[in-house]
């Protein structure tokens, strides 16, 4: 994995799994969940994970979403794991598992129903839709920030192009 591959991996993680802003849950689907999925994507096994990640508290939260660790496999170049396609008010309304082994890559199937929920041929469209939804969500956040005067210093910092100027500015605010 080199510097050019990293942005592609992050985009594929987003396409395969539940890693957008709306999927985040402080106690249920957070940076620990992403770290585990990211390590799996790089080829680590559960046994190779640091003990603190394996024993994380959110793993034991009732109705937690930490089991949705869908990811892009760097080695196999395909999605893997459990993904939620439609969140309900509490929990996941429609979930599926990405295909494995000799099954068609990037096909998502409901384990209990056996029904294909994302066909391999539709993956590109589904991935594109997910990325576009994230972009629109990001724009909505930026728009709300624009109208909040208390965030004016943060806006000024974010507008700085040079990271050597931007990072100290953001740290100060």
PDB file of C-alpha atoms in Angstrom:
ATOM      1  CA  UNK A   1       0.000   0.000   0.000  1.00  0.00           C
ATOM      2  CA  UNK A   2       1.593   3.278  -1.055  1.00  0.00           C
ATOM      3  CA  UNK A   3       0.598   6.949  -0.800  1.00  0.00           C
ATOM      4  CA  UNK A   4      -1.443   6.810  -4.023  1.00  0.00           C
ATOM      5  CA  UNK A   5      -3.443   3.806  -2.806  1.00  0.00           C
ATOM      6  CA  UNK A   6      -4.441   5.297   0.557  1.00  0.00           C
ATOM      7  CA  UNK A   7      -7.151   7.733  -0.702  1.00  0.00           C
ATOM      8  CA  UNK A   8      -8.592   4.929  -2.846  1.00  0.00           C
ATOM      9  CA  UNK A   9      -8.710   2.616   0.175  1.00  0.00           C
ATOM     10  CA  UNK A  10     -10.555   5.250   2.222  1.00  0.00           C
ATOM     11  CA  UNK A  11     -13.058   5.803  -0.599  1.00  0.00           C
ATOM     12  CA  UNK A  12     -13.593   2.047  -0.995  1.00  0.00           C
ATOM     13  CA  UNK A  13     -14.077   1.689   2.780  1.00  0.00           C
ATOM     14  CA  UNK A  14     -16.809   4.316   2.509  1.00  0.00           C
ATOM     15  CA  UNK A  15     -18.380   2.538  -0.486  1.00  0.00           C
ATOM     16  CA  UNK A  16     -18.419  -0.851   1.239  1.00  0.00           C
ATOM     17  CA  UNK A  17     -19.295   0.084   4.791  1.00  0.00           C
ATOM     18  CA  UNK A  18     -21.059   2.387   7.188  1.00  0.00           C
ATOM     19  CA  UNK A  19     -18.392   5.042   7.692  1.00  0.00           C
ATOM     20  CA  UNK A  20     -20.204   8.304   6.948  1.00  0.00           C
ATOM     21  CA  UNK A  21     -21.166  11.026   9.428  1.00  0.00           C
ATOM     22  CA  UNK A  22     -24.714   9.744   9.746  1.00  0.00           C
ATOM     23  CA  UNK A  23     -23.430   6.263  10.637  1.00  0.00           C
ATOM     24  CA  UNK A  24     -21.355   7.482  13.592  1.00  0.00           C
ATOM     25  CA  UNK A  25     -22.485   6.566  17.086  1.00  0.00           C
ATOM     26  CA  UNK A  26     -20.485   7.707  20.105  1.00  0.00           C
ATOM     27  CA  UNK A  27     -21.002   4.437  21.997  1.00  0.00           C
ATOM     28  CA  UNK A  28     -22.002   2.150  19.159  1.00  0.00           C
ATOM     29  CA  UNK A  29     -20.119   2.823  15.897  1.00  0.00           C
ATOM     30  CA  UNK A  30     -17.106   5.035  16.356  1.00  0.00           C
ATOM     31  CA  UNK A  31     -13.380   5.457  15.701  1.00  0.00           C
ATOM     32  CA  UNK A  32     -12.678   2.107  17.391  1.00  0.00           C
ATOM     33  CA  UNK A  33     -15.070   0.376  14.993  1.00  0.00           C
ATOM     34  CA  UNK A  34     -13.421   2.071  12.017  1.00  0.00           C
ATOM     35  CA  UNK A  35      -9.940   1.186  13.260  1.00  0.00           C
ATOM     36  CA  UNK A  36     -10.899  -2.479  13.545  1.00  0.00           C
ATOM     37  CA  UNK A  37     -12.458  -2.523  10.058  1.00  0.00           C
ATOM     38  CA  UNK A  38      -9.429  -0.676   8.664  1.00  0.00           C
ATOM     39  CA  UNK A  39      -7.031  -3.220  10.213  1.00  0.00           C
ATOM     40  CA  UNK A  40      -9.161  -6.052   8.803  1.00  0.00           C
ATOM     41  CA  UNK A  41      -9.006  -4.313   5.401  1.00  0.00           C
ATOM     42  CA  UNK A  42      -5.221  -4.380   5.628  1.00  0.00           C
ATOM     43  CA  UNK A  43      -5.282  -8.114   6.346  1.00  0.00           C
ATOM     44  CA  UNK A  44      -5.029  -8.271  10.139  1.00  0.00           C
ATOM     45  CA  UNK A  45      -7.011 -10.964  11.957  1.00  0.00           C
ATOM     46  CA  UNK A  46      -9.083 -10.584  15.129  1.00  0.00           C
ATOM     47  CA  UNK A  47      -6.297 -12.266  17.117  1.00  0.00           C
ATOM     48  CA  UNK A  48      -3.755  -9.712  15.861  1.00  0.00           C
ATOM     49  CA  UNK A  49      -5.797  -6.712  17.023  1.00  0.00           C
ATOM     50  CA  UNK A  50      -4.551  -4.880  20.117  1.00  0.00           C
ATOM     51  CA  UNK A  51      -6.299  -6.173  23.250  1.00  0.00           C
ATOM     52  CA  UNK A  52      -7.871  -2.746  23.952  1.00  0.00           C
ATOM     53  CA  UNK A  53      -9.665  -2.873  20.590  1.00  0.00           C
ATOM     54  CA  UNK A  54     -10.871  -6.441  21.077  1.00  0.00           C
ATOM     55  CA  UNK A  55     -12.242  -5.601  24.554  1.00  0.00           C
ATOM     56  CA  UNK A  56     -13.647  -2.148  23.722  1.00  0.00           C
ATOM     57  CA  UNK A  57     -16.652  -1.144  25.885  1.00  0.00           C
ATOM     58  CA  UNK A  58     -18.994  -0.336  22.983  1.00  0.00           C
ATOM     59  CA  UNK A  59     -18.829  -3.992  21.932  1.00  0.00           C
ATOM     60  CA  UNK A  60     -21.130  -4.762  24.864  1.00  0.00           C
ATOM     61  CA  UNK A  61     -23.672  -1.955  24.373  1.00  0.00           C
ATOM     62  CA  UNK A  62     -27.152  -3.313  23.685  1.00  0.00           C
ATOM     63  CA  UNK A  63     -28.292  -2.671  20.099  1.00  0.00           C
ATOM     64  CA  UNK A  64     -24.812  -1.423  19.283  1.00  0.00           C
ATOM     65  CA  UNK A  65     -23.732  -1.054  15.673  1.00  0.00           C
ATOM     66  CA  UNK A  66     -20.133  -2.111  16.228  1.00  0.00           C
ATOM     67  CA  UNK A  67     -20.793  -5.382  14.409  1.00  0.00           C
ATOM     68  CA  UNK A  68     -21.206  -3.453  11.118  1.00  0.00           C
ATOM     69  CA  UNK A  69     -17.541  -3.639  10.151  1.00  0.00           C
ATOM     70  CA  UNK A  70     -17.901  -3.790   6.371  1.00  0.00           C
ATOM     71  CA  UNK A  71     -14.713  -2.830   4.612  1.00  0.00           C
ATOM     72  CA  UNK A  72     -12.637  -3.029   1.443  1.00  0.00           C
ATOM     73  CA  UNK A  73     -10.131  -5.896   1.419  1.00  0.00           C
ATOM     74  CA  UNK A  74      -6.823  -4.660   0.014  1.00  0.00           C
ATOM     75  CA  UNK A  75      -5.650  -8.218  -0.665  1.00  0.00           C
ATOM     76  CA  UNK A  76      -8.834  -9.514  -2.311  1.00  0.00           C
ATOM     77  CA  UNK A  77      -9.864  -6.159  -3.854  1.00  0.00           C
ATOM     78  CA  UNK A  78     -13.501  -6.553  -2.825  1.00  0.00           C
ATOM     79  CA  UNK A  79     -15.931  -5.593  -0.075  1.00  0.00           C
ATOM     80  CA  UNK A  80     -16.175  -7.827   2.984  1.00  0.00           C
ATOM     81  CA  UNK A  81     -18.220  -7.998   6.167  1.00  0.00           C
ATOM     82  CA  UNK A  82     -21.632  -6.885   7.402  1.00  0.00           C
ATOM     83  CA  UNK A  83     -23.127  -3.591   6.180  1.00  0.00           C
ATOM     84  CA  UNK A  84     -26.351  -1.786   7.041  1.00  0.00           C
ATOM     85  CA  UNK A  85     -28.128  -0.582   3.898  1.00  0.00           C
ATOM     86  CA  UNK A  86     -30.944   1.192   5.752  1.00  0.00           C
ATOM     87  CA  UNK A  87     -30.884   2.467   9.331  1.00  0.00           C
ATOM     88  CA  UNK A  88     -34.056   2.492  11.420  1.00  0.00           C
ATOM     89  CA  UNK A  89     -34.689   4.798  14.368  1.00  0.00           C
ATOM     90  CA  UNK A  90     -33.024   2.148  16.533  1.00  0.00           C
ATOM     91  CA  UNK A  91     -30.690  -0.302  14.837  1.00  0.00           C
ATOM     92  CA  UNK A  92     -30.519  -1.495  11.271  1.00  0.00           C
ATOM     93  CA  UNK A  93     -33.631  -2.107   9.168  1.00  0.00           C
ATOM     94  CA  UNK A  94     -31.861  -3.793   6.230  1.00  0.00           C
ATOM     95  CA  UNK A  95     -28.497  -5.491   6.557  1.00  0.00           C
ATOM     96  CA  UNK A  96     -26.502  -7.757   4.320  1.00  0.00           C
ATOM     97  CA  UNK A  97     -23.154  -9.531   4.068  1.00  0.00           C
ATOM     98  CA  UNK A  98     -20.708  -8.868   1.242  1.00  0.00           C
ATOM     99  CA  UNK A  99     -19.947 -11.983  -0.787  1.00  0.00           C
ATOM    100  CA  UNK A 100     -16.847 -14.032  -0.015  1.00  0.00           C
ATOM    101  CA  UNK A 101     -14.631 -16.636  -1.629  1.00  0.00           C
ATOM    102  CA  UNK A 102     -15.813 -17.854  -5.034  1.00  0.00           C
ATOM    103  CA  UNK A 103     -19.053 -15.852  -4.910  1.00  0.00           C
ATOM    104  CA  UNK A 104     -19.305 -12.832  -7.265  1.00  0.00           C
ATOM    105  CA  UNK A 105     -17.300  -9.945  -5.765  1.00  0.00           C
ATOM    106  CA  UNK A 106     -19.159  -6.956  -4.339  1.00  0.00           C
ATOM    107  CA  UNK A 107     -22.520  -8.660  -4.135  1.00  0.00           C
ATOM    108  CA  UNK A 108     -24.413  -8.158  -0.883  1.00  0.00           C
ATOM    109  CA  UNK A 109     -26.738 -10.920   0.316  1.00  0.00           C
ATOM    110  CA  UNK A 110     -29.088 -11.174   3.281  1.00  0.00           C
ATOM    111  CA  UNK A 111     -27.895 -14.108   5.410  1.00  0.00           C
ATOM    112  CA  UNK A 112     -31.307 -15.228   6.599  1.00  0.00           C
ATOM    113  CA  UNK A 113     -33.268 -14.531   3.412  1.00  0.00           C
ATOM    114  CA  UNK A 114     -30.507 -15.424   0.941  1.00  0.00           C
ATOM    115  CA  UNK A 115     -31.841 -12.569  -1.196  1.00  0.00           C
ATOM    116  CA  UNK A 116     -29.353 -10.465  -3.162  1.00  0.00           C
ATOM    117  CA  UNK A 117     -29.698  -6.888  -1.902  1.00  0.00           C
ATOM    118  CA  UNK A 118     -26.873  -5.364  -3.960  1.00  0.00           C
ATOM    119  CA  UNK A 119     -26.073  -7.223  -7.178  1.00  0.00           C
ATOM    120  CA  UNK A 120     -22.423  -7.308  -8.249  1.00  0.00           C
ATOM    121  CA  UNK A 121     -23.345  -5.425 -11.433  1.00  0.00           C
ATOM    122  CA  UNK A 122     -25.023  -2.660  -9.399  1.00  0.00           C
ATOM    123  CA  UNK A 123     -22.107  -2.129  -7.007  1.00  0.00           C
ATOM    124  CA  UNK A 124     -20.596   0.801  -8.926  1.00  0.00           C
ATOM    125  CA  UNK A 125     -23.924   2.669  -8.892  1.00  0.00           C
ATOM    126  CA  UNK A 126     -24.504   1.885  -5.215  1.00  0.00           C
ATOM    127  CA  UNK A 127     -20.955   2.993  -4.319  1.00  0.00           C
ATOM    128  CA  UNK A 128     -21.374   6.202  -6.297  1.00  0.00           C
ATOM    129  CA  UNK A 129     -24.695   6.930  -4.556  1.00  0.00           C
ATOM    130  CA  UNK A 130     -23.072   6.458  -1.134  1.00  0.00           C
ATOM    131  CA  UNK A 131     -20.182   8.798  -1.977  1.00  0.00           C
ATOM    132  CA  UNK A 132     -22.545  11.448  -3.386  1.00  0.00           C
ATOM    133  CA  UNK A 133     -24.684  11.234  -0.224  1.00  0.00           C
ATOM    134  CA  UNK A 134     -21.534  11.854   1.855  1.00  0.00           C
ATOM    135  CA  UNK A 135     -20.605  14.864  -0.287  1.00  0.00           C
ATOM    136  CA  UNK A 136     -24.077  16.376   0.128  1.00  0.00           C
ATOM    137  CA  UNK A 137     -23.960  15.704   3.861  1.00  0.00           C
ATOM    138  CA  UNK A 138     -20.559  17.452   4.023  1.00  0.00           C
ATOM    139  CA  UNK A 139     -21.941  20.458   2.095  1.00  0.00           C
ATOM    140  CA  UNK A 140     -24.913  20.708   4.475  1.00  0.00           C
ATOM    141  CA  UNK A 141     -22.552  20.766   7.452  1.00  0.00           C
ATOM    142  CA  UNK A 142     -20.396  23.436   5.803  1.00  0.00           C
ATOM    143  CA  UNK A 143     -23.513  25.503   5.020  1.00  0.00           C
ATOM    144  CA  UNK A 144     -24.691  25.351   8.642  1.00  0.00           C
ATOM    145  CA  UNK A 145     -21.195  26.333   9.830  1.00  0.00           C
ATOM    146  CA  UNK A 146     -21.232  29.305   7.455  1.00  0.00           C
ATOM    147  CA  UNK A 147     -24.261  30.798   9.244  1.00  0.00           C
ATOM    148  CA  UNK A 148     -23.035  30.210  12.796  1.00  0.00           C
ATOM    149  CA  UNK A 149     -21.059  33.301  13.889  1.00  0.00           C
ATOM    150  CA  UNK A 150     -19.515  31.511  16.876  1.00  0.00           C
ATOM    151  CA  UNK A 151     -17.633  29.362  14.355  1.00  0.00           C
ATOM    152  CA  UNK A 152     -16.122  32.330  12.512  1.00  0.00           C
ATOM    153  CA  UNK A 153     -12.570  31.685  13.819  1.00  0.00           C
ATOM    154  CA  UNK A 154     -12.799  28.041  12.711  1.00  0.00           C
ATOM    155  CA  UNK A 155     -13.949  29.130   9.227  1.00  0.00           C
ATOM    156  CA  UNK A 156     -10.978  31.461   8.971  1.00  0.00           C
ATOM    157  CA  UNK A 157      -8.596  28.646   9.926  1.00  0.00           C
ATOM    158  CA  UNK A 158     -10.135  26.229   7.452  1.00  0.00           C
ATOM    159  CA  UNK A 159      -9.717  28.769   4.661  1.00  0.00           C
ATOM    160  CA  UNK A 160      -5.924  28.794   5.124  1.00  0.00           C
ATOM    161  CA  UNK A 161      -4.293  26.822   2.312  1.00  0.00           C
ATOM    162  CA  UNK A 162      -0.862  26.266   3.865  1.00  0.00           C
ATOM    163  CA  UNK A 163      -1.034  23.409   6.432  1.00  0.00           C
ATOM    164  CA  UNK A 164       1.786  25.049   8.414  1.00  0.00           C
ATOM    165  CA  UNK A 165      -0.569  28.008   9.035  1.00  0.00           C
ATOM    166  CA  UNK A 166      -3.874  26.104   9.160  1.00  0.00           C
ATOM    167  CA  UNK A 167      -2.959  23.460  11.778  1.00  0.00           C
ATOM    168  CA  UNK A 168      -1.771  25.853  14.525  1.00  0.00           C
ATOM    169  CA  UNK A 169      -4.783  28.078  13.827  1.00  0.00           C
ATOM    170  CA  UNK A 170      -7.232  25.171  14.138  1.00  0.00           C
ATOM    171  CA  UNK A 171      -5.495  23.933  17.290  1.00  0.00           C
ATOM    172  CA  UNK A 172      -5.916  27.365  18.868  1.00  0.00           C
ATOM    173  CA  UNK A 173      -9.661  27.467  18.199  1.00  0.00           C
TER     174      UNK A 173
END
